[in-house]
XYZ file of C-alpha atoms in Angstrom:
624
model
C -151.061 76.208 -112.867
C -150.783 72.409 -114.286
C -152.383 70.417 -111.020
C -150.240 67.236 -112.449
C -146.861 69.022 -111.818
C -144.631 66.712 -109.323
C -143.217 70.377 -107.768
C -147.087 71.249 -106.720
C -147.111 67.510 -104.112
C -144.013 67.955 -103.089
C -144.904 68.147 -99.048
C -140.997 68.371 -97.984
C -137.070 67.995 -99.322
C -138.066 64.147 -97.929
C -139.819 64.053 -101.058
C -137.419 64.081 -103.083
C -135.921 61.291 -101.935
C -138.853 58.999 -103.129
C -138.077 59.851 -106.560
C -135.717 58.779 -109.121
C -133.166 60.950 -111.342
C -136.008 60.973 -114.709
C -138.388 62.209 -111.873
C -135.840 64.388 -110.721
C -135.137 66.121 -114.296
C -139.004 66.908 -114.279
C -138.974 68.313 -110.982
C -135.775 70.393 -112.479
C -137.741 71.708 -115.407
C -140.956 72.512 -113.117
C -138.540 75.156 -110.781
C -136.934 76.673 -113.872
C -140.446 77.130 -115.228
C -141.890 78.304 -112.104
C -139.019 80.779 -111.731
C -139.120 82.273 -114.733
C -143.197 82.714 -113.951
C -142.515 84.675 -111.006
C -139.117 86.249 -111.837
C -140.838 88.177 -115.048
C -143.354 89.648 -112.940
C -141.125 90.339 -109.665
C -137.450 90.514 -111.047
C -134.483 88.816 -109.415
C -131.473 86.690 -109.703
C -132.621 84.468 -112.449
C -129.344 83.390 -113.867
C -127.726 81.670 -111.064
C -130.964 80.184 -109.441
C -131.429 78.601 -112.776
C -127.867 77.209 -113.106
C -128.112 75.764 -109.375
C -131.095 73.521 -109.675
C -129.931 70.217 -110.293
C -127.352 71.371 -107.489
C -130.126 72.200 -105.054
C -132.327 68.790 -105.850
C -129.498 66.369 -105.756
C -128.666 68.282 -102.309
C -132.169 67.892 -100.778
C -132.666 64.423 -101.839
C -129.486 63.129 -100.376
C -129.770 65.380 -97.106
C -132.085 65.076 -94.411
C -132.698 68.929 -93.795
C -133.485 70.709 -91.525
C -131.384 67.965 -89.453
C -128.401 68.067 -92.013
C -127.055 71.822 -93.294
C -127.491 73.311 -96.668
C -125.476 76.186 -96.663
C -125.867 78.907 -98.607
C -123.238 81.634 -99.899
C -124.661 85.054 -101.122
C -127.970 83.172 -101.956
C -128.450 84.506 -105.113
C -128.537 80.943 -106.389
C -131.143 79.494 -103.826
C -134.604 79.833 -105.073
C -134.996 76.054 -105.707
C -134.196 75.453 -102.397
C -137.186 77.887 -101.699
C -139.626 76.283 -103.908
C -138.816 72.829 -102.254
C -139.232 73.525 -98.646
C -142.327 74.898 -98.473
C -142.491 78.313 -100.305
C -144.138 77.083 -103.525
C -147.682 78.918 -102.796
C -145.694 81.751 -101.423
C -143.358 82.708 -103.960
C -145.167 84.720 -106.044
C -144.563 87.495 -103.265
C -140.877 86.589 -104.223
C -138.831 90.264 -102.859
C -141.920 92.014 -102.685
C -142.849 94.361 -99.416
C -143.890 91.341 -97.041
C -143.132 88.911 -98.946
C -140.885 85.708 -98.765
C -137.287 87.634 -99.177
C -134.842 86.437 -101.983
C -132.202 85.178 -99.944
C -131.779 82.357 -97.247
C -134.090 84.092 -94.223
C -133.665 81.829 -90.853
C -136.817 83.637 -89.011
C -138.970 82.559 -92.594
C -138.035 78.498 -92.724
C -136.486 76.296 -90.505
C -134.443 74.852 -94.013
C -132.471 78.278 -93.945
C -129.461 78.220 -92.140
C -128.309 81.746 -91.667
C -129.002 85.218 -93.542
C -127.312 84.916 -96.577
C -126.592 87.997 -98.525
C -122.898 88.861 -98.601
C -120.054 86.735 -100.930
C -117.400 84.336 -99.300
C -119.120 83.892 -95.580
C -120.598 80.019 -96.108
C -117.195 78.378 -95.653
C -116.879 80.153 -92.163
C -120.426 79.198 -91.608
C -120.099 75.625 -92.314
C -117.019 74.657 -90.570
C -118.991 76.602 -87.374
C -121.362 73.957 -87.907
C -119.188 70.971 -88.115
C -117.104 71.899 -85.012
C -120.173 72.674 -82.995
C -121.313 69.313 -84.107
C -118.611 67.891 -83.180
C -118.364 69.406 -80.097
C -121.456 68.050 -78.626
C -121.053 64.792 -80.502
C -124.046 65.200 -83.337
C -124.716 63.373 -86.608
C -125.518 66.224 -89.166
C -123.801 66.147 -92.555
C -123.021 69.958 -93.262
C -122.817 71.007 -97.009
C -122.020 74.575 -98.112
C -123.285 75.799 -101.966
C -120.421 78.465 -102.852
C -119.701 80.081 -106.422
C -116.339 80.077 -108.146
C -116.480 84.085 -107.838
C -117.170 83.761 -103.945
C -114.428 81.488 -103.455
C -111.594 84.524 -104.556
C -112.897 86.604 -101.267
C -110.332 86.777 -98.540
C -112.684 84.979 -96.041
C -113.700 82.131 -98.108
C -109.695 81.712 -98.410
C -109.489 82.015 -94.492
C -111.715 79.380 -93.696
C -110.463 76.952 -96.374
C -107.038 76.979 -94.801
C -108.984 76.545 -91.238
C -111.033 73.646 -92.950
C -108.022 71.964 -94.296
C -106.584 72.272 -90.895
C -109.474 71.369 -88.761
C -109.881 67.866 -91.246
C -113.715 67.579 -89.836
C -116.114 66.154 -92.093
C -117.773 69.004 -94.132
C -118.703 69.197 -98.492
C -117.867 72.119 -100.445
C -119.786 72.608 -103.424
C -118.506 74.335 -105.810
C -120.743 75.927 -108.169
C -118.113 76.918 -110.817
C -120.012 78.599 -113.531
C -117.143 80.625 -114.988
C -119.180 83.772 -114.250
C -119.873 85.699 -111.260
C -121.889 89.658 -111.400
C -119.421 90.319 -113.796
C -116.365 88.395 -115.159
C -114.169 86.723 -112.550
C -110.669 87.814 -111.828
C -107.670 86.608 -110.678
C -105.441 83.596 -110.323
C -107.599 81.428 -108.879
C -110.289 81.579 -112.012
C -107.376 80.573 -114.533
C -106.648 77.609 -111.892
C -110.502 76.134 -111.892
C -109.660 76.803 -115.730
C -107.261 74.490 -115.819
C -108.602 71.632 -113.612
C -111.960 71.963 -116.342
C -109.782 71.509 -118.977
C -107.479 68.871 -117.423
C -108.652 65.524 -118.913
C -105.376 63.168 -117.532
C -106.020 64.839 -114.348
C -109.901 63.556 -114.645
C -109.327 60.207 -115.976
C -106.756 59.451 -113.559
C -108.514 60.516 -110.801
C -111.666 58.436 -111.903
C -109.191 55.756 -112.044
C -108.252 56.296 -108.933
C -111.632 56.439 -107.086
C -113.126 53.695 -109.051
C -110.362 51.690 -107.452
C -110.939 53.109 -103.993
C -114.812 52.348 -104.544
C -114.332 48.539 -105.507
C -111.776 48.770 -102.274
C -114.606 48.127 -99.765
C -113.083 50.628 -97.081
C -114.049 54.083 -99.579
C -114.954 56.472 -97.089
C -111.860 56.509 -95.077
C -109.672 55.109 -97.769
C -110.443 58.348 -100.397
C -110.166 60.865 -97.494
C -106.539 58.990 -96.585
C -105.887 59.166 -100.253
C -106.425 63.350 -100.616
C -104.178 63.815 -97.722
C -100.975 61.094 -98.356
C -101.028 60.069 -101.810
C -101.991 63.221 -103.694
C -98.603 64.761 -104.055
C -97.252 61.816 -106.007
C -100.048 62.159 -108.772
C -100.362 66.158 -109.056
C -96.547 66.384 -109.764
C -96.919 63.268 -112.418
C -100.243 65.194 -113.742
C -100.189 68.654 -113.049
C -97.283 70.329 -112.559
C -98.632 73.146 -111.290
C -100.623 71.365 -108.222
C -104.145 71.959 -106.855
C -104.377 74.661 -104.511
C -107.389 72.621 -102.768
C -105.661 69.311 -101.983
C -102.013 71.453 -101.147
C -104.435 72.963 -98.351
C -105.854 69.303 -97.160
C -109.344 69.072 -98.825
C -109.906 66.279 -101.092
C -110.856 67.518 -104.599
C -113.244 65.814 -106.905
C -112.992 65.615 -110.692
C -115.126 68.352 -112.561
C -118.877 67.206 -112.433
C -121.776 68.139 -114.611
C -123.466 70.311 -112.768
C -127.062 69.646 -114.684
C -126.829 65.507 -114.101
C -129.021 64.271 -111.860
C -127.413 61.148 -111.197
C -124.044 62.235 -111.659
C -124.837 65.098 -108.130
C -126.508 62.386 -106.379
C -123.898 59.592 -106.798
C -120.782 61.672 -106.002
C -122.423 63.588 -102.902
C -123.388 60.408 -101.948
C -120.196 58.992 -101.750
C -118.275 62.273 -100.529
C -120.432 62.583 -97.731
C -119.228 59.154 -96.070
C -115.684 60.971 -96.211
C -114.020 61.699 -92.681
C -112.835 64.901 -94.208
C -113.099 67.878 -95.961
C -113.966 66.854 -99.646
C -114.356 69.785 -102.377
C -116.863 68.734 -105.256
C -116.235 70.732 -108.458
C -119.272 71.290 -110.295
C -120.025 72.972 -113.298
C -122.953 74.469 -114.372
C -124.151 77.007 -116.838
C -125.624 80.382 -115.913
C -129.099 80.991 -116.776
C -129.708 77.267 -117.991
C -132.877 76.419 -118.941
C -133.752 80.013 -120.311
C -131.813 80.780 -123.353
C -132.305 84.983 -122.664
C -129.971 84.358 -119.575
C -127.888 81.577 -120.164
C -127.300 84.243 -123.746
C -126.961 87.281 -120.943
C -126.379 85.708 -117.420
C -124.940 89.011 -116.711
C -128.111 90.899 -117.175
C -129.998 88.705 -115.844
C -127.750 88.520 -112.331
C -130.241 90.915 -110.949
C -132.915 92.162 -113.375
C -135.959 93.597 -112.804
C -139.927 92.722 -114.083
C -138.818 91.512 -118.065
C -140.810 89.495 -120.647
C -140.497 85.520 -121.044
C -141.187 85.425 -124.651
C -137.976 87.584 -124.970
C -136.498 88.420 -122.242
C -136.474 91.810 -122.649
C -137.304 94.730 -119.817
C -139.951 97.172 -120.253
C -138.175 100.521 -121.673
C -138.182 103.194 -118.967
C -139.312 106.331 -119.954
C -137.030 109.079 -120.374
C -136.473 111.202 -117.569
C -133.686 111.265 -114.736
C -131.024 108.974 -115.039
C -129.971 106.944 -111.735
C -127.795 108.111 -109.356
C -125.508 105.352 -110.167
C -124.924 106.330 -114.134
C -124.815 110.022 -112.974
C -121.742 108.869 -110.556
C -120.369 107.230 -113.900
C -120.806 110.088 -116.206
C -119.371 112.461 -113.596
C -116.132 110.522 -113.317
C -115.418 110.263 -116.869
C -115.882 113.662 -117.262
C -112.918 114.249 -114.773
C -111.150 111.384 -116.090
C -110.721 113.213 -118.842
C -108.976 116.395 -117.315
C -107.134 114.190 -115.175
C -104.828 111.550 -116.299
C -104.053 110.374 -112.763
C -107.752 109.150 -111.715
C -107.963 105.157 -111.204
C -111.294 103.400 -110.640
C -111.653 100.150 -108.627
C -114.705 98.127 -107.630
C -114.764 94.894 -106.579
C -116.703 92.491 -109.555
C -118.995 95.170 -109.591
C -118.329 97.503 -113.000
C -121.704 97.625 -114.254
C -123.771 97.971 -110.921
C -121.346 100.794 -109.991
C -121.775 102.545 -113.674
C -117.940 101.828 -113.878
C -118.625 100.159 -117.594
C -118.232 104.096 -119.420
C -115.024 104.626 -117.419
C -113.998 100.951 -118.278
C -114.404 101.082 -121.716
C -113.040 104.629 -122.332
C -109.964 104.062 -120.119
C -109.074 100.388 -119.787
C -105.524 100.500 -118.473
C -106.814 103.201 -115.431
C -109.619 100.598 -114.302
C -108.947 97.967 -111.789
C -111.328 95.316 -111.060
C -110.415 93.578 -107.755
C -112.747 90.843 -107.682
C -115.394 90.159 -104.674
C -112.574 91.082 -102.660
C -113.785 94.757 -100.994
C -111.001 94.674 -98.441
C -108.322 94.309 -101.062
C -109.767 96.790 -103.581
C -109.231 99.092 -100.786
C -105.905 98.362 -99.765
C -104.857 98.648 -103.254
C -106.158 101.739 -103.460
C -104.018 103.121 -100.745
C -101.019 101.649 -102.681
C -102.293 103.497 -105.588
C -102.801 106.442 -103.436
C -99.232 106.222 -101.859
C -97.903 105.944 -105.998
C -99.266 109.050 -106.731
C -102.406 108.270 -108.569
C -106.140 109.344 -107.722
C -108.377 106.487 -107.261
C -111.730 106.106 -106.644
C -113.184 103.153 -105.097
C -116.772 102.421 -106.026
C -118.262 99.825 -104.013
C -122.120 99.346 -102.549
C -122.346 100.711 -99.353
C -123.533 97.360 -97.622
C -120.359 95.501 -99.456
C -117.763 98.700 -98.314
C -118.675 97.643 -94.524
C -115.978 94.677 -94.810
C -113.361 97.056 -95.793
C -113.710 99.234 -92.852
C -110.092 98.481 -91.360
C -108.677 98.842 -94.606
C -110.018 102.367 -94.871
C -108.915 103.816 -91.124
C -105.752 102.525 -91.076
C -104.362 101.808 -94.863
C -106.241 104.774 -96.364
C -107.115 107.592 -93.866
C -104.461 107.070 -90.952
C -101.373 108.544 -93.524
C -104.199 110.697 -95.206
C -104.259 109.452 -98.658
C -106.014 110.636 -101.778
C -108.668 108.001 -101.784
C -112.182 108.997 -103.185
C -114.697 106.058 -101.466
C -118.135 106.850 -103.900
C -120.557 104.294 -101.931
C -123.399 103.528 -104.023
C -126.827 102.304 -102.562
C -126.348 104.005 -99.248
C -129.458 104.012 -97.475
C -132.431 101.651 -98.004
C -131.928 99.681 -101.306
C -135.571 98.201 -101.862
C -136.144 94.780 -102.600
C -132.700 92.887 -101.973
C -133.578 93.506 -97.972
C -131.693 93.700 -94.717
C -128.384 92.300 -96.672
C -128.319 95.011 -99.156
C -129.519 98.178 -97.235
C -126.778 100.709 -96.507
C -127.819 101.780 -93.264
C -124.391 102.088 -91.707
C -122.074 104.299 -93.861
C -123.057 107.246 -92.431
C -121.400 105.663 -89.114
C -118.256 103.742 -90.125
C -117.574 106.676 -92.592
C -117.986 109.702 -90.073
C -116.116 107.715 -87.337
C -112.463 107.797 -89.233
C -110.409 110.696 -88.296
C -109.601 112.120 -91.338
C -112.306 111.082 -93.626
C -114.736 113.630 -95.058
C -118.067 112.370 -95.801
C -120.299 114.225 -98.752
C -124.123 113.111 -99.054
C -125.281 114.528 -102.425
C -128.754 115.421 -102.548
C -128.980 115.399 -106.684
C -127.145 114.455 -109.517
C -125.320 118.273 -110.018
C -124.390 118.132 -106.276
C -122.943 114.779 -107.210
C -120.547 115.558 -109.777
C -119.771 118.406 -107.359
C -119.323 116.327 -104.627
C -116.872 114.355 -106.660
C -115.040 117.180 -108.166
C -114.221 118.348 -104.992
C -113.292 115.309 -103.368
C -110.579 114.742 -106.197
C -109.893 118.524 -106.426
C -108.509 118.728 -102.419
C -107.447 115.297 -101.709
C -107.537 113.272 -98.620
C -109.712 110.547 -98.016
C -113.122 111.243 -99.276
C -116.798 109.303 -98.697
C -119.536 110.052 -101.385
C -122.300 108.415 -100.516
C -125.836 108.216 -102.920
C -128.750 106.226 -103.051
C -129.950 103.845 -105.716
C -132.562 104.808 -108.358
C -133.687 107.810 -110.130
C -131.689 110.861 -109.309
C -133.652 114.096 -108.995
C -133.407 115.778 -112.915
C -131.858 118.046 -112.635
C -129.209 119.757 -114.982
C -125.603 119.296 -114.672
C -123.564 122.221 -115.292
C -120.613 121.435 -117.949
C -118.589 122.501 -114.898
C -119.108 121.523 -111.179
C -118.866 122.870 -108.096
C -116.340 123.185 -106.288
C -117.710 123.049 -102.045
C -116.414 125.143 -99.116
C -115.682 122.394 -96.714
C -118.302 122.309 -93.964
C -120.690 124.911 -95.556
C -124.392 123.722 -96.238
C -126.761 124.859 -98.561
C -129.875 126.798 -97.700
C -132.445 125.364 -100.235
C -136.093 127.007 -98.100
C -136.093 129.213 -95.761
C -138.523 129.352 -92.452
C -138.533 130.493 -89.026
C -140.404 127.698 -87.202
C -138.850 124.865 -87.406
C -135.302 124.088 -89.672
C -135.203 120.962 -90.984
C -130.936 119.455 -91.770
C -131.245 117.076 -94.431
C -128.885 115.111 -95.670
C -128.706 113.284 -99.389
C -131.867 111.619 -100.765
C -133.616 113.052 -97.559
C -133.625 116.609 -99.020
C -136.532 116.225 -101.424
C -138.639 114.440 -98.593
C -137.561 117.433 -96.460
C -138.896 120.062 -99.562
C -142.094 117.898 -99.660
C -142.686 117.717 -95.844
C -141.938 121.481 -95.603
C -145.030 121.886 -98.280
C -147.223 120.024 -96.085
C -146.124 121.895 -92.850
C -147.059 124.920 -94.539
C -150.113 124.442 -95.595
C -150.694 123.648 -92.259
C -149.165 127.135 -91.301
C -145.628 126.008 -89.941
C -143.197 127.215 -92.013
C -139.827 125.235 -92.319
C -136.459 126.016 -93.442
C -134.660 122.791 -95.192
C -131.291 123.042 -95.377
C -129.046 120.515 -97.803
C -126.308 119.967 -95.196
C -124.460 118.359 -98.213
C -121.533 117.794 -95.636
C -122.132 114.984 -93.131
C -118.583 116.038 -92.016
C -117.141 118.562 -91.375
C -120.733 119.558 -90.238
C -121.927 123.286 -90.948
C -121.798 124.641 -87.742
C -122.934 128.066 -88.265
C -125.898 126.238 -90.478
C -126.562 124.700 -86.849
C -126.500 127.158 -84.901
C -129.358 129.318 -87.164
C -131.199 126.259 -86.979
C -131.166 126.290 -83.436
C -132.742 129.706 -83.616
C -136.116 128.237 -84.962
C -138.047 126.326 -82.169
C -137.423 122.819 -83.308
C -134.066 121.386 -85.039
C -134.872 118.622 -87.147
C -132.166 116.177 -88.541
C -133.463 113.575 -91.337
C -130.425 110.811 -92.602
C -130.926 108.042 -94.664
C -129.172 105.594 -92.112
C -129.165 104.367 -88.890
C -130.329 107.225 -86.117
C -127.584 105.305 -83.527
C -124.122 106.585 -83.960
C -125.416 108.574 -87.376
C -124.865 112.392 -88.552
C -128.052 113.549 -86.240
C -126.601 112.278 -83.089
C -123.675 114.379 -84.785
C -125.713 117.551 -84.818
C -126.973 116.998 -81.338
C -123.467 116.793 -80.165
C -122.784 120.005 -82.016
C -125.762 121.288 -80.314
C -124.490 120.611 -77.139
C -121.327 122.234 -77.658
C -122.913 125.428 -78.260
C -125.194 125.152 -75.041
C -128.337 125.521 -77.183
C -131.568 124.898 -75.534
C -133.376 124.372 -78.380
C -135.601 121.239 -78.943
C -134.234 118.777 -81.350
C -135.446 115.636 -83.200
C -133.406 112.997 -84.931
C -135.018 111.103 -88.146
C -133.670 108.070 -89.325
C -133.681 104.127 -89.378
C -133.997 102.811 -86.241
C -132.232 100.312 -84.617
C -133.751 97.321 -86.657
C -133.363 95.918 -89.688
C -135.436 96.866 -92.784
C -137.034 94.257 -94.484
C -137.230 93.957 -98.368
C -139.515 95.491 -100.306
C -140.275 99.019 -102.606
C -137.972 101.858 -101.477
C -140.989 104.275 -100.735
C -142.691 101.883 -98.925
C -140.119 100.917 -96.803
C -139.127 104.974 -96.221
C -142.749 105.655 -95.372
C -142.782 102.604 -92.922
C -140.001 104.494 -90.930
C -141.918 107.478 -91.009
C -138.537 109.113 -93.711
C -141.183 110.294 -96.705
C -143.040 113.409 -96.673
C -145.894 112.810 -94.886
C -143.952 110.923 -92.268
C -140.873 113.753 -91.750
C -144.095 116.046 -91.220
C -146.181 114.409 -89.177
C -142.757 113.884 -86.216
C -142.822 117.561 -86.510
C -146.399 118.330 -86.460
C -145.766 115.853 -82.983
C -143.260 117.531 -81.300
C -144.701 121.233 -82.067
């Protein structure tokens, strides 16, 4: 490490402020260098926390954080912010299993202002903060960092028509780098596209504020000026007017979003406001690092790769993830069936939606970060007599959970739900896992819920879920699948009927998904120990197998073991079921408990909560 790098005596964001824009640009190149150190050996979001530098510095040395508030959306964009408030020496542990996480973390630094994770929430956030500030009469300037892609979720719309309403003093940035996961969608893209390319709307504007400036009386004048006098000059410049400044936020001209001077100078200024101002900033994706600013898409989220080129270390053949298994399977019955739609919300890669895309273009719907509306679409779909299939991460498909009781299951529609990363996810942390599907999936009359515990039960799963209709929850983990063979035809399952994959008298352990193969390997170690256990793939988290429960309950321990959260999950299920038959038998539920799970390597985390092998058989070796 060069000792004569400004980043390495940077105490404090109130460093910043002692040094000028050239300074600045140094400090700029430093982070990008020290990311791409850290991100090649650790993987992460590289291509937006490289395109928000400049962003981040200009923010920190304007601010006085933690008294003002940086707020964050998603986060994927905020590891400058990390580096400058006091994570340098710690963020070579950058997502790793205790670590510094790779999002905003409140309980890790006092700069962080909430748990950032999830698209569209920071507007919400932020004008929480204002009014509570207001409320009790406080000084703080509140700024919220949100991307162009965030900004098309429903909430982020929500809370810009309550900020426009409310008129309290509060910055928007907008980080509008024309990209988000994937390509952006929808109406609102096209209209940032048209205020970038709007140079009369610019140079009058400039005109405008330079006049405003020279006024003596800016702060109040310009916010006066984006509520009274902005009609008059949209309809002479743009015809079609600014959907910002029709809902009461003042709008700045399109900013480069790698000057210095030019961030530091207009948040300056916007922050003496006494309104809601909007600064439009554009930056590039990946800039600094020519691999992602070539590929920001790639390098969104990308694992361990190599500087020099950018490129990942091959993986060796073997299993494919459950994730391109899901993709391959629904091809495959895209193909037989001309009525199967596929929806995911800016997601089509990192749902292994890109084969479907490509092969079928006009059956693929991309919603946008907008879960809730993918959805609701899909029960309009549904209702129009087509099959879709909504493929959304299981931590994302929580916001849509109205969406799916009442648009989707309450008039029983054919809507197939296949929830990727269900369970724990690894090193995105207590944002990402999908802990709760299990829950907000079983709860909805209606819904049947199919955990797949390999990639043939999989295209089984989903075979049968488009093959009898109704609404339908696949859920399956990230990573490897198991390897084994998929039959040229699937199964088709008997509702409610498990699958008997060991047999044993002494104790029966009810798996469910991913948690069959632990089961297999804690049933090994429970043997050699001379307790021999019967695993059974439940394969249905509902309808449960009841007769598969009730032989279970002829062993002398029942064992349940879910990859989610034990409160309100499929084991309390089984004990209920249990109950119901006035069994006496002992039982013991496995599962997350009620905590979050920190970030980190999925088999460390599962053997922290006692859900790999050695853990499943050491609860039973306990309660024999």
């Amino acid at each position: 490490m060069d000792d004569k790098r400004i980043l390495d005596a940077l105490a404090s964001p109130a460093d910043l402020k002692l040094l000028d824009n050239e300074e600045l640009a140094i400090v700029a190149r430093e982070i990008r260098e020290e990311i791409i150190s850290v991100t090649s050996r650790t993987g992460g979001h590289v291509a937006s926390s490289l395109g928000a530098v400049e962003i981040i510095l200009a923010a920190h040395s304007v601010l006085d954080c933690p008294h003002d508030k940086l707020v964050f959306d998603v986060g994927h964009q905020a590891y400058a912010h990390k580096l400058v408030t006091g994570r340098l020496n710690a963020f070579g542990t950058l997502r790793a299993y205790g670590g510094i996480s790779g999002f905003p973390k409140p309980d890790e630094s006092p700069y962080d202002v909430h748990p950032s994770g999830h698209a569209s929430d920071s507007l919400s956030v932020a004008l929480g903060l204002a009014k509570a500030r207001d409320l009790r009469g406080g000084t703080e300037k509140v700024v919220a960092v949100i991307g162009d892609a965030a900004l098309s979720g429903g909430m982020a719309f929500e809370a810009l028509n309550h900020i426009g309403q409310a008129q309290t003093p509060l910055v928007i940035i907008l980080n509008d780098n024309e990209m988000s996961i994937s390509r952006n969608v929808g109406a609102l893209m096209k209209h940032l596209g048209q205020m970038r390319a709007s140079t009369q709307y610019r140079q009058t504007r400039d005109s405008l504020q330079e006049k405003l400036e020279k006024s003596g009386a800016f702060g109040t004048a310009l916010a006066n000026f984006g509520r009274n006098v902005k009609e008059s000059m949209k309809q002479f410049v743009i015809p079609r007017s600014m959907i910002f400044e029709q809902l009461g936020i003042l709008c700045t001209a399109p900013i480069d979003g790698h000057d210095i001077g030019a961030l530091r100078e207009t948040l300056s200024t916007v922050l003496a406001t006494d309104g809601p101002v909007l600064m439009h900033v554009v930056t590039k994706k990946g800039a600094g690092y020519e691999p992602a600013s070539r590929n920001p898409e790639r390098f969104h989220g990308v694992g361990p790769y190599d500087i020099a080129t950018g490129e990942t270390p091959k993986k060796a053949a073997g299993a494919p993830t459950y994730t391109e298994a899901f993709g391959q399977a629904l091809v495959r019955e895209a193909r037989r069936d001309p009525g199967i739609v596929a929806i995911t919300a800016a997601m089509k890669d990192g749902t292994g939606l890109a084969p479907f895309a490509a092969e079928f273009p006009d059956r693929f719907i991309d919603a946008g970060i907008a879960e809730e509306h993918a959805v609701g679409m899909a029960a309009g779909l549904a209702t129009g007599g087509k099959k879709p299939v909504v493929a959304i991460y299981s931590t994302f498909l929580q916001r849509a959970i109205d969406q799916m009781a009442i648009n989707c299951a309450l008039p029983d529609l054919n809507v197939v739900f296949a929830i990727d990363r269900a369970g724990i996810v690894g090193e995105d942390g207590p944002t990402h896992h999908g802990m709760f599907d299990l829950v907000y999936t079983r709860m909805i009359p209606h819904m049947r819920v199919l955990a797949p515990s390999n990639e043939a039960e999989l295209a089984g799963a989903l075979h049968t879920a488009l093959t009898l209709g109704g609404p339908f929850a696949i859920r399956y983990p990230r990573g490897a699948a198991e390897g084994v063979a998929v039959p040229e035809e699937p199964a088709l399952f008997e509702p409610g009927r498990a699958n008997v994959v060991r047999e044993g008298d002494d104790v029966a352990i009810l798996a469910f998904g991913r948690m069959v193969s632990r089961a297999l390997g804690a049933a090994d170690v429970l043997a050699r120990e001379g307790v021999q256990a019967r695993v059974v793939d439940m394969r249905w988290a509902k309808p449960l197998d009841a007769q598969a429960i009730a032989e279970a309950a002829r062993t002398k321990l029942v064992v349940t073991v879910e990859g989610g959260v034990l409160s309100g999950g499929v084991g309390e299920g089984v004990l209920a079921e249990l109950a119901r038959m006035g069994s006496t038998t002992p039982a013991l539920t496995l599962g997350i408990r009620d905590a979050f799970v920190a970030q980190g390597k999925a088999d460390l985390l599962l053997r922290d909560l006692g859900l790999d092998a050695e853990g499943i058989a050491a609860a039973i070796r306990g309660r024999l």
